Short mmCIF file of C-alpha atoms in Angstrom, two decimals:
data_model
loop_
_atom_site.label_atom_id
_atom_site.label_comp_id
_atom_site.label_asym_id
_atom_site.label_seq_id
_atom_site.Cartn_x
_atom_site.Cartn_y
_atom_site.Cartn_z
CA MET A 1 34.05 37.30 40.95
CA ASP A 2 33.56 38.26 37.40
CA ILE A 3 30.99 40.70 37.07
CA PHE A 4 29.91 39.59 33.68
CA LYS A 5 29.47 36.19 34.83
CA ILE A 6 27.21 37.51 37.44
CA ILE A 7 25.34 39.64 34.99
CA ASP A 8 24.80 36.54 32.70
CA LYS A 9 23.44 34.41 35.51
CA PHE A 10 21.35 37.29 36.49
CA GLN A 11 19.98 37.58 32.85
CA GLN A 12 18.80 34.05 33.22
CA ILE A 13 16.43 35.21 35.90
CA ASP A 14 15.64 38.71 34.85
CA GLY A 15 15.57 38.72 31.17
CA ASP A 16 15.68 42.59 31.02
CA ALA A 17 18.69 42.93 33.10
CA VAL A 18 21.18 43.83 30.48
CA GLY A 19 18.99 46.51 29.03
CA ARG A 20 18.76 48.16 32.47
CA LEU A 21 22.40 47.58 33.05
CA GLU A 22 23.09 49.56 29.81
CA TYR A 23 20.87 52.19 30.52
CA ALA A 24 22.09 52.81 33.91
CA SER A 25 25.83 52.45 32.77
CA ARG A 26 25.21 55.05 29.97
CA ARG A 27 23.81 57.63 32.30
CA HIS A 28 26.42 56.96 34.69
CA PHE A 29 29.27 57.33 32.18
CA MET A 30 27.61 60.70 30.91
CA ASN A 31 27.89 61.97 34.52
CA ARG A 32 31.29 60.90 35.03
CA VAL A 33 32.93 61.15 31.78
CA GLY A 34 36.57 61.97 32.06
CA SER A 35 36.50 61.20 35.85
CA LYS A 36 38.31 58.44 37.46
CA LEU A 37 35.10 57.39 38.96
CA ALA A 38 33.84 55.97 35.77
CA SER A 39 35.25 52.59 36.49
CA ALA A 40 32.97 52.37 39.47
CA ALA A 41 29.88 52.48 37.21
CA ILE A 42 29.38 48.88 36.89
CA PRO A 43 29.06 47.74 40.24
CA THR A 44 26.72 50.78 40.97
CA ALA A 45 24.80 49.76 38.16
CA PHE A 46 24.56 46.30 38.91
CA ALA A 47 23.40 47.15 42.41
CA ALA A 48 20.73 49.27 40.71
CA ILE A 49 19.43 46.42 38.80
CA VAL A 50 19.18 44.24 41.80
CA ASN A 51 17.20 47.07 43.52
CA LYS A 52 14.93 47.76 40.68
CA ALA A 53 14.34 44.10 39.96
CA PHE A 54 13.63 42.69 43.27
CA ALA A 55 13.65 45.12 46.06
CA GLN A 56 11.28 47.79 44.88
CA SER A 57 9.91 48.21 48.37
CA ALA A 58 11.04 47.62 51.85
CA ALA A 59 8.00 45.38 52.33
CA ALA A 60 9.16 43.21 49.33
CA VAL A 61 12.60 42.74 51.21
CA ASP A 62 10.88 41.83 54.19
CA VAL A 63 8.82 39.10 52.50
CA LEU A 64 11.77 37.81 50.50
CA ASN A 65 13.76 37.39 53.69
CA TYR A 66 11.12 35.87 55.62
CA ALA A 67 10.74 33.45 52.56
CA LEU A 68 14.43 32.82 52.51
CA THR A 69 14.41 31.87 56.28
CA LEU A 70 11.60 29.07 55.54
CA GLU A 71 13.57 28.06 52.28
CA TYR A 72 16.80 27.74 54.41
CA LEU A 73 14.70 25.43 56.85
CA GLU A 74 13.35 23.44 54.22
CA ASP A 75 16.66 23.06 52.26
CA GLU A 76 18.78 22.06 55.21
CA PHE A 77 15.99 19.70 56.28
CA TYR A 78 16.05 17.60 52.89
CA LYS A 79 19.88 17.99 52.62
CA ALA A 80 19.99 16.20 56.03
CA GLY A 81 17.18 13.64 55.29
CA ASN A 82 18.38 12.77 51.67
CA ALA A 83 22.12 12.29 53.14
CA ALA A 84 20.82 10.27 56.05
CA ALA A 85 21.73 6.53 55.77
CA ASN A 86 18.72 4.04 55.91
CA LEU A 87 16.12 6.76 56.12
CA ILE A 88 14.43 7.26 52.80
CA PRO A 89 13.52 3.74 51.20
CA ALA A 90 14.65 3.57 47.53
CA SER A 91 11.22 3.39 46.34
CA ASP A 92 10.73 7.26 47.60
CA LYS A 93 14.12 8.61 46.93
CA ALA A 94 13.00 10.33 43.59
CA ILE A 95 10.28 12.13 45.39
CA PHE A 96 12.40 13.66 48.16
CA THR A 97 15.43 14.30 45.85
CA GLN A 98 13.22 16.22 43.63
CA ILE A 99 11.87 18.43 46.38
CA GLY A 100 15.09 19.00 48.00
CA LYS A 101 16.51 20.10 44.61
CA HIS A 102 13.77 22.75 44.49
CA GLU A 103 14.37 24.01 47.75
CA THR A 104 17.97 24.55 47.13
CA GLN A 105 16.91 26.55 44.02
CA HIS A 106 14.49 28.52 45.87
CA VAL A 107 17.37 29.44 48.47
CA ALA A 108 19.70 30.28 45.66
CA PHE A 109 17.16 32.61 43.86
CA LEU A 110 16.15 34.39 46.96
CA VAL A 111 19.99 34.91 47.94
CA LYS A 112 20.64 36.18 44.60
CA ALA A 113 17.62 38.42 44.49
CA LEU A 114 18.24 39.99 47.80
CA GLY A 115 22.15 40.41 47.38
CA THR A 116 23.57 42.15 50.47
CA LYS A 117 20.24 42.41 52.02
CA ALA A 118 20.05 38.66 52.51
CA ILE A 119 19.77 37.29 55.99
CA ALA A 120 22.37 34.84 57.05
CA LYS A 121 21.38 31.21 57.28
CA PRO A 122 20.03 30.26 60.80
CA THR A 123 21.17 27.30 62.76
CA PHE A 124 18.32 24.66 62.87
CA ASP A 125 17.11 22.07 65.31
CA PHE A 126 15.09 19.67 63.24
CA MET A 127 14.27 17.75 66.44
CA TYR A 128 12.11 20.51 67.42
CA GLY A 129 13.29 20.45 71.01
CA GLY A 130 12.85 16.70 71.06
CA ALA A 131 9.22 16.56 69.74
CA PHE A 132 10.63 14.99 66.53
CA GLY A 133 13.83 13.41 68.06
CA ASP A 134 13.95 10.61 65.52
CA VAL A 135 13.38 13.00 62.45
CA PHE A 136 16.55 11.52 60.57
CA THR A 137 16.37 7.81 61.88
CA ASN A 138 12.68 7.06 61.59
CA TYR A 139 11.17 7.48 58.11
CA LYS A 140 7.57 8.04 59.39
CA THR A 141 8.69 11.01 61.62
CA PHE A 142 10.65 12.33 58.70
CA VAL A 143 7.81 12.38 56.31
CA THR A 144 5.31 13.76 58.89
CA VAL A 145 7.83 16.83 59.43
CA SER A 146 8.09 17.07 55.48
CA SER A 147 4.39 17.25 55.06
CA ALA A 148 4.00 19.80 57.88
CA LEU A 149 6.87 21.98 56.50
CA GLU A 150 5.35 22.02 53.01
CA ASP A 151 1.83 22.94 53.97
CA THR A 152 3.21 25.57 56.27
CA GLY A 153 5.24 26.84 53.43
CA VAL A 154 2.04 26.90 51.12
CA ARG A 155 0.23 28.84 53.87
CA ALA A 156 3.22 31.15 54.62
CA TYR A 157 3.57 32.24 50.89
CA LYS A 158 -0.26 32.66 50.53
CA GLY A 159 -0.14 34.95 53.57
CA GLN A 160 2.13 37.44 51.77
CA ALA A 161 0.35 37.90 48.63
CA GLY A 162 -1.26 40.95 49.44
CA ALA A 163 1.88 42.34 50.75
CA LEU A 164 3.22 42.07 47.22
CA ILE A 165 0.63 43.63 45.39
CA ALA A 166 2.67 46.87 44.56
CA ASP A 167 5.52 44.64 43.27
CA PRO A 168 4.09 42.67 40.45
CA GLN A 169 7.06 40.80 39.43
CA ILE A 170 8.21 39.72 42.73
CA LEU A 171 4.40 38.81 43.43
CA GLU A 172 4.64 36.62 40.42
CA TYR A 173 7.74 34.94 41.49
CA ALA A 174 6.35 34.42 44.76
CA LEU A 175 3.25 32.76 43.27
CA GLN A 176 5.33 30.48 41.08
CA VAL A 177 6.98 29.15 44.32
CA HIS A 178 3.84 28.87 46.33
CA SER A 179 2.43 26.45 43.69
CA VAL A 180 5.63 24.28 43.69
CA GLU A 181 5.46 24.04 47.60
CA ALA A 182 1.79 23.13 47.09
CA ARG A 183 2.94 20.19 44.72
CA HIS A 184 5.27 18.97 47.40
CA ALA A 185 2.75 19.23 50.15
CA ALA A 186 0.20 17.23 48.22
CA VAL A 187 2.75 14.14 47.55
CA ALA A 188 4.17 14.58 51.09
CA ARG A 189 0.72 14.29 52.60
CA ARG A 190 -0.03 11.17 50.58
CA LEU A 191 3.03 9.45 51.73
CA ALA A 192 2.46 10.40 55.41
CA ALA A 193 -1.26 9.20 55.11
CA THR A 194 -0.04 5.68 54.10
CA LEU A 195 2.95 5.58 56.75
CA LEU A 196 0.45 6.90 59.46
CA GLY A 197 -2.22 4.46 58.36
CA ASN A 198 -4.52 7.67 58.16
CA PRO A 199 -6.80 7.50 55.02
CA ALA A 200 -8.46 10.70 56.24
CA MET A 201 -5.43 12.40 54.93
CA LYS A 202 -5.32 13.48 51.47
CA GLY A 203 -3.44 15.34 48.85
CA TRP A 204 -5.63 18.27 49.62
CA ILE A 205 -6.57 19.44 53.29
CA THR A 206 -10.06 18.35 54.42
CA GLY A 207 -11.20 20.41 57.29
CA LYS A 208 -8.04 20.75 59.50
CA GLU A 209 -6.51 17.28 58.59
CA GLY A 210 -2.79 17.09 58.92
CA ALA A 211 -0.04 15.10 60.58
CA VAL A 212 0.74 17.86 62.97
CA ALA A 213 -2.45 19.38 64.33
CA ALA A 214 -0.97 22.66 65.58
CA ILE A 215 -0.35 24.05 62.26
CA TYR A 216 -3.67 23.58 60.54
CA ALA A 217 -5.60 26.04 62.47
CA GLY A 218 -8.08 27.88 60.43
CA GLU A 219 -7.80 25.33 57.36
CA ASP A 220 -11.52 24.57 58.02
CA ASN A 221 -12.59 27.87 57.23
CA MET A 222 -15.92 28.09 54.97
CA THR A 223 -16.15 32.12 54.57
CA GLN A 224 -14.77 32.89 51.39
CA GLY A 225 -14.91 36.40 50.00
CA GLY A 226 -16.99 37.61 52.86
CA VAL A 227 -19.63 34.78 52.15
CA ASN A 228 -20.13 31.83 54.18
CA ILE A 229 -20.09 28.97 51.49
CA LYS A 230 -21.16 26.13 53.50
CA GLY A 231 -23.31 23.72 51.26
CA LEU A 232 -22.18 25.53 48.13
CA ALA A 233 -23.26 23.43 44.97
CA SER A 234 -24.76 20.96 47.68
CA LYS A 235 -21.29 19.76 48.50
CA SER A 236 -20.09 18.52 51.60
CA ASP A 237 -18.20 20.48 54.27
CA ALA A 238 -15.18 18.36 53.30
CA ALA A 239 -15.34 19.26 49.71
CA VAL A 240 -15.81 22.83 50.47
CA THR A 241 -12.87 23.21 52.82
CA GLU A 242 -10.72 21.16 50.51
CA ALA A 243 -11.35 23.40 47.62
CA PHE A 244 -9.79 26.42 49.49
CA ASP A 245 -6.15 26.39 51.07
CA GLU A 246 -6.00 29.14 53.82
CA PRO A 247 -3.08 31.63 54.51
CA LEU A 248 -1.20 32.24 57.73
CA THR A 249 0.18 35.43 59.03
CA LYS A 250 3.90 35.73 59.35
CA GLU A 251 3.71 35.92 63.18
CA ALA A 252 1.76 32.59 63.24
CA VAL A 253 4.33 30.91 60.87
CA LEU A 254 7.12 32.10 62.78
CA ALA A 255 5.62 30.72 65.91
CA ILE A 256 5.50 27.29 64.31
CA ALA A 257 9.08 27.63 62.74
CA GLY A 258 10.46 28.99 66.06
CA PRO A 259 11.28 25.81 67.69
CA PHE A 260 13.12 24.75 64.55
CA ILE A 261 15.54 27.61 64.72
CA LYS A 262 18.22 27.68 67.33
CA LYS A 263 19.67 31.21 66.26
CA MET B 1 -15.94 37.50 16.32
CA ASN B 2 -19.45 36.17 15.12
CA LYS B 3 -18.25 36.62 11.75
CA HIS B 4 -15.12 34.50 12.67
CA THR B 5 -17.31 31.62 13.79
CA LYS B 6 -19.37 31.65 10.82
CA THR B 7 -16.63 31.33 8.37
CA LYS B 8 -15.54 28.15 9.86
CA ASN B 9 -17.01 26.15 6.97
CA ASP B 10 -15.92 28.26 3.99
CA ALA B 11 -12.63 29.63 2.70
CA GLY B 12 -11.62 31.36 5.93
CA ARG B 13 -11.18 28.26 7.56
CA GLY B 14 -7.46 27.43 6.15
CA GLU B 15 -6.19 30.61 7.62
CA GLU B 16 -8.11 29.99 10.98
CA LYS B 17 -6.18 26.62 11.07
CA ILE B 18 -2.76 28.06 10.72
CA THR B 19 -3.39 30.69 13.26
CA SER B 20 -4.65 28.23 15.93
CA VAL B 21 -1.63 25.93 15.14
CA VAL B 22 0.83 28.90 15.53
CA ASN B 23 -1.01 30.27 18.67
CA ARG B 24 -0.87 26.72 20.33
CA ARG B 25 2.55 26.18 19.51
CA LEU B 26 3.53 29.48 21.12
CA PHE B 27 1.69 28.50 24.07
CA LEU B 28 3.25 25.19 24.27
CA ARG B 29 6.77 26.70 24.10
CA SER B 30 5.95 29.55 26.53
CA ALA B 31 4.33 27.20 29.00
CA GLY B 32 6.92 24.38 28.27
CA LEU B 33 4.21 21.81 28.12
CA ALA B 34 5.13 20.69 24.59
CA THR B 35 6.88 17.34 25.48
CA SER B 36 4.60 15.95 27.85
CA LEU B 37 1.15 17.33 26.87
CA GLY B 38 1.56 18.11 23.01
CA THR B 39 -0.11 15.10 21.90
CA ILE B 40 -3.32 15.70 23.61
CA VAL B 41 -3.46 19.26 22.56
CA ILE B 42 -2.71 18.67 18.84
CA ALA B 43 -5.16 15.73 18.87
CA ALA B 44 -7.73 18.19 20.07
CA GLY B 45 -7.00 20.65 17.58
CA CYS B 46 -7.06 17.99 14.67
CA ASN B 47 -10.44 17.03 15.66
CA ASP B 48 -11.62 20.54 15.81
CA ASP B 49 -10.27 21.33 12.37
CA ASP B 50 -11.18 18.09 10.47
CA ASP B 51 -14.41 16.64 11.90
CA ASP B 52 -15.79 20.05 13.21
CA PRO B 53 -17.72 18.75 16.17
CA MET B 54 -18.36 22.51 16.71
CA ILE B 55 -21.82 23.00 15.01
CA PRO B 56 -21.58 26.32 13.60
CA GLY B 57 -23.88 28.66 15.37
CA THR B 58 -23.97 27.04 18.79
CA GLY B 59 -20.85 28.59 19.85
CA ASP B 60 -21.17 32.16 21.31
CA THR B 61 -18.60 34.94 21.61
CA VAL B 62 -18.01 35.61 25.27
CA ASP B 63 -16.03 38.48 26.37
CA LEU B 64 -14.53 38.12 29.87
CA GLY B 65 -14.62 41.90 30.47
CA SER B 66 -12.06 44.18 32.09
CA GLY B 67 -10.07 44.86 35.32
CA ASP B 68 -10.45 42.44 38.37
CA ILE B 69 -14.00 41.37 37.17
CA GLY B 70 -12.16 40.18 33.73
CA VAL B 71 -9.66 38.33 35.78
CA LEU B 72 -12.45 36.64 38.09
CA ASN B 73 -14.43 35.67 34.71
CA TYR B 74 -11.09 34.39 33.27
CA ALA B 75 -10.89 32.01 36.35
CA TYR B 76 -14.78 31.36 36.13
CA ALA B 77 -14.22 30.07 32.62
CA LEU B 78 -11.45 27.93 33.59
CA GLU B 79 -13.29 26.35 36.30
CA GLN B 80 -16.29 25.80 34.17
CA LEU B 81 -14.11 23.79 31.69
CA GLU B 82 -12.45 21.63 34.62
CA ALA B 83 -15.74 21.08 36.46
CA ALA B 84 -17.45 19.88 33.02
CA PHE B 85 -14.41 17.60 32.49
CA TYR B 86 -14.21 15.69 35.70
CA THR B 87 -18.09 15.61 35.73
CA GLN B 88 -17.69 13.64 32.51
CA VAL B 89 -14.97 11.71 33.91
CA ILE B 90 -17.09 10.49 36.73
CA GLN B 91 -20.16 9.76 34.56
CA THR B 92 -18.27 7.69 32.19
CA PRO B 93 -15.49 6.10 33.95
CA TYR B 94 -12.70 4.81 31.99
CA SER B 95 -12.28 1.09 31.78
CA GLY B 96 -10.24 -0.54 34.82
CA MET B 97 -10.71 2.80 37.12
CA THR B 98 -9.72 1.71 40.65
CA ASP B 99 -11.49 2.70 43.76
CA ALA B 100 -8.60 4.90 44.85
CA GLU B 101 -8.62 6.74 41.45
CA LYS B 102 -12.26 7.17 41.56
CA THR B 103 -12.15 8.67 44.88
CA ILE B 104 -9.41 11.16 43.85
CA LEU B 105 -11.23 12.07 40.58
CA THR B 106 -14.67 12.50 42.60
CA ASP B 107 -12.82 14.78 44.96
CA ILE B 108 -11.28 16.85 42.35
CA ARG B 109 -14.60 17.25 40.59
CA ASP B 110 -16.08 18.51 43.58
CA HIS B 111 -13.51 21.12 44.21
CA GLU B 112 -13.89 22.28 40.58
CA ILE B 113 -17.71 22.64 41.01
CA VAL B 114 -17.26 24.47 44.33
CA HIS B 115 -14.74 26.77 42.26
CA ARG B 116 -17.14 27.19 39.70
CA ASP B 117 -20.08 27.91 41.66
CA PHE B 118 -18.00 30.22 44.02
CA PHE B 119 -16.92 32.43 41.15
CA LYS B 120 -20.48 32.55 39.50
CA THR B 121 -22.16 33.70 43.04
CA ALA B 122 -19.22 36.31 43.71
CA LEU B 123 -19.76 37.74 40.08
CA GLY B 124 -23.29 37.90 40.27
CA ASP B 125 -24.75 39.67 37.14
CA LYS B 126 -21.33 40.51 35.93
CA ALA B 127 -20.65 36.54 35.39
CA ILE B 128 -20.22 35.34 31.87
CA LYS B 129 -22.88 32.75 30.76
CA GLY B 130 -22.23 28.77 31.23
CA LEU B 131 -19.73 27.85 28.54
CA THR B 132 -20.42 24.87 26.07
CA PRO B 133 -17.31 22.52 26.63
CA ASN B 134 -16.14 20.50 23.56
CA PHE B 135 -14.44 17.46 24.65
CA GLY B 136 -14.73 15.48 21.50
CA ALA B 137 -10.93 14.87 21.20
CA ILE B 138 -10.70 13.06 24.63
CA ASP B 139 -11.56 9.36 24.58
CA PHE B 140 -12.97 9.05 28.08
CA THR B 141 -12.79 5.32 28.00
CA LYS B 142 -9.02 5.34 28.19
CA LYS B 143 -7.28 6.05 31.29
CA ASP B 144 -4.12 7.46 29.56
CA ALA B 145 -6.36 9.97 27.71
CA VAL B 146 -8.23 11.03 30.81
CA LEU B 147 -5.38 11.44 33.13
CA GLY B 148 -3.45 13.10 30.29
CA ALA B 149 -6.19 15.64 29.70
CA ALA B 150 -6.47 16.06 33.57
CA LYS B 151 -2.76 16.70 33.75
CA LEU B 152 -3.12 19.36 31.06
CA PHE B 153 -5.86 21.03 32.68
CA GLU B 154 -4.45 21.23 36.19
CA ASP B 155 -0.99 22.37 35.04
CA THR B 156 -2.74 24.95 32.76
CA GLY B 157 -4.89 25.90 35.57
CA VAL B 158 -1.79 26.64 38.04
CA ALA B 159 -0.09 28.53 35.28
CA ALA B 160 -3.23 30.60 34.57
CA TYR B 161 -3.73 31.49 38.21
CA ASN B 162 0.05 32.23 38.74
CA GLY B 163 0.12 34.55 35.68
CA ALA B 164 -3.15 36.50 36.44
CA GLY B 165 -2.15 37.10 40.14
CA LYS B 166 -0.19 40.29 39.19
CA LEU B 167 -3.44 41.38 37.11
CA LEU B 168 -5.46 41.75 40.19
CA LYS B 169 -5.81 45.19 42.09
CA ASP B 170 -8.02 44.00 45.06
CA PRO B 171 -5.95 42.24 47.55
CA ASN B 172 -8.99 40.33 48.78
CA TYR B 173 -9.21 38.82 45.20
CA LEU B 174 -5.63 38.14 45.13
CA LEU B 175 -5.90 36.23 48.34
CA LEU B 176 -8.80 34.10 46.92
CA ALA B 177 -7.04 33.25 43.77
CA GLY B 178 -4.19 32.33 46.12
CA LYS B 179 -6.38 29.91 48.16
CA ILE B 180 -7.54 28.35 44.88
CA VAL B 181 -4.33 28.00 42.81
CA SER B 182 -2.66 25.88 45.69
CA VAL B 183 -5.42 23.41 45.50
CA GLU B 184 -5.12 23.24 41.66
CA ALA B 185 -1.29 22.61 42.27
CA ARG B 186 -2.19 19.73 44.62
CA HIS B 187 -4.55 18.18 42.06
CA ALA B 188 -1.66 18.57 39.41
CA ALA B 189 0.86 16.76 41.58
CA VAL B 190 -1.64 14.03 42.60
CA ILE B 191 -2.70 13.56 38.84
CA ARG B 192 0.92 13.26 37.88
CA ASP B 193 1.57 10.80 40.55
CA LEU B 194 -1.25 8.61 39.20
CA ILE B 195 0.40 8.64 35.87
CA ASN B 196 3.76 8.00 37.11
CA PRO B 197 3.76 6.79 40.69
CA LYS B 198 6.60 7.66 43.04
CA SER B 199 8.53 9.58 40.16
CA ALA B 200 9.81 13.07 40.27
CA ASP B 201 6.94 13.90 37.75
CA PHE B 202 4.71 15.48 40.51
CA ALA B 203 6.85 18.65 40.11
CA GLY B 204 8.77 17.43 37.12
CA ASP B 205 11.64 19.14 35.23
CA ASP B 206 9.06 19.42 32.27
CA ILE B 207 7.00 21.83 34.42
CA ILE B 208 9.21 23.46 37.11
CA ASP B 209 12.08 25.63 35.92
CA MET B 210 15.76 25.75 37.03
CA ASN B 211 14.80 28.33 39.85
CA GLY B 212 12.31 25.73 41.36
CA MET B 213 9.42 27.68 40.00
CA ASP B 214 6.23 26.74 38.41
CA LYS B 215 4.88 28.15 35.19
CA ALA B 216 3.00 31.69 35.11
CA VAL B 217 1.42 32.13 31.83
CA ALA B 218 -0.72 35.25 30.54
CA PRO B 219 -4.45 34.96 29.81
CA ALA B 220 -3.90 35.42 26.06
CA ASP B 221 -1.77 32.46 25.83
CA ILE B 222 -3.79 30.34 28.07
CA LEU B 223 -7.18 31.03 26.09
CA SER B 224 -5.37 30.20 23.10
CA ALA B 225 -4.35 26.73 24.58
CA VAL B 226 -7.80 25.83 25.79
CA LYS B 227 -9.89 26.89 22.82
CA GLY B 228 -10.12 23.76 21.55
CA TYR B 229 -12.00 22.59 24.48
CA VAL B 230 -15.00 25.12 24.36
CA LYS B 231 -17.23 25.62 21.68
CA ASP B 232 -17.52 29.27 22.45
CA THR B 233 -15.01 31.94 21.45
CA ILE B 234 -13.53 33.44 24.53
CA THR B 235 -12.07 37.02 24.22
CA GLY B 236 -9.96 38.20 27.07
CA THR B 237 -8.14 41.17 25.74
CA ASN B 238 -9.17 43.50 28.53
CA VAL B 239 -8.61 40.89 31.38
CA GLY B 240 -6.78 42.88 34.16
CA LYS B 241 -6.93 46.20 32.28
#
């Protein structure tokens, strides 16, 4: 691997990387001048950049690896779906190609950010132990699972925001991915609503409405900022619950995702 | 800033025009909205500059405040604009609005009103005043104009919340912002899908970068981008500080 190519790639993500690299290299050089160890400076400095930019705290590494697990899952799911013959109708190809592209990009970003700390890709079972046995042959099942994965992704990222408050740059990246997952979720939900013949299912989540009931627990919450806002602005419960998406803890998400993960 | 408002009709005007065009252009570049949304924003600017629907003296200077309160007031300001926009959309539907479109736009209106009133209640006596919107540049009779403006407001809202998250110190406020931003992102996707159904535009390459990430834009750039849509002069220099 060409170290400069890597740095160049890295610079596209972290505009400040070269500045930090120069600083770190200079310091290292000053310490090691005249020593054979000088040649080791660049890899060391590079690792320092990774640590500084993306892994400022152990909590952040945990969050990023948790996110990577979910992104691996989504990425593999859309790769298989997009590759399956006669699954996605031509009319909807553009949507799932775009979603799949983003999940691949999320995986690549996280793997790069975590470096050697990145977890290995798990092996997945998208049939969910048989519950979604026809997921890659029946479009209705595929879209059902897609909407569930995206909504779970939104809830999962939201649930980690507080854990990243001490790492502002990582928090911002997480938020930037979070809203993309929400865009995916809205479109997948609308496709699912049509296929399942369920007009109560909209791009936003009314009460606990969704194609896989188990993952929407708590979405009907109406206590926001410690205040019960039922009836706020004389709006219906539907409108009030739609206006706020709810988080899930890591434990709850992993319980949902668990049956997808073989090892 | 009051002085600034008063000079709108005299010699200071030319200078202000240049500044606002530059600010707008800077924002468009940073937010990557130029290609898809430039027409609307520029049209708004022209209207503002030439016809001056802003009657001097009606617009106040509104300071959002500092720290977390500043961030919440910033969100409250944006939600006020969104709520006012969709209220107008439903009051004067564009010609040919389908039932499906009306349902979607009414839902969004209600979400924005809930967001607006939530922030107002949460902020209590620290809340900024009700803003006076300026939608003179939007032709509410035309579907393209309304959905184009809706797309701009939603994408801007997402970029604004994404950029404001790291300014918050209180994790409870951060979570609240997170609960709202994903709803704004759902709106953005659905509006974009109404404009160009079944395309990749719901999360298009015009708005999502090569890392698969949405925009995150700082308050100063957002306020600059929306200033053509509000009669008041909003200052947010201390937001999050």
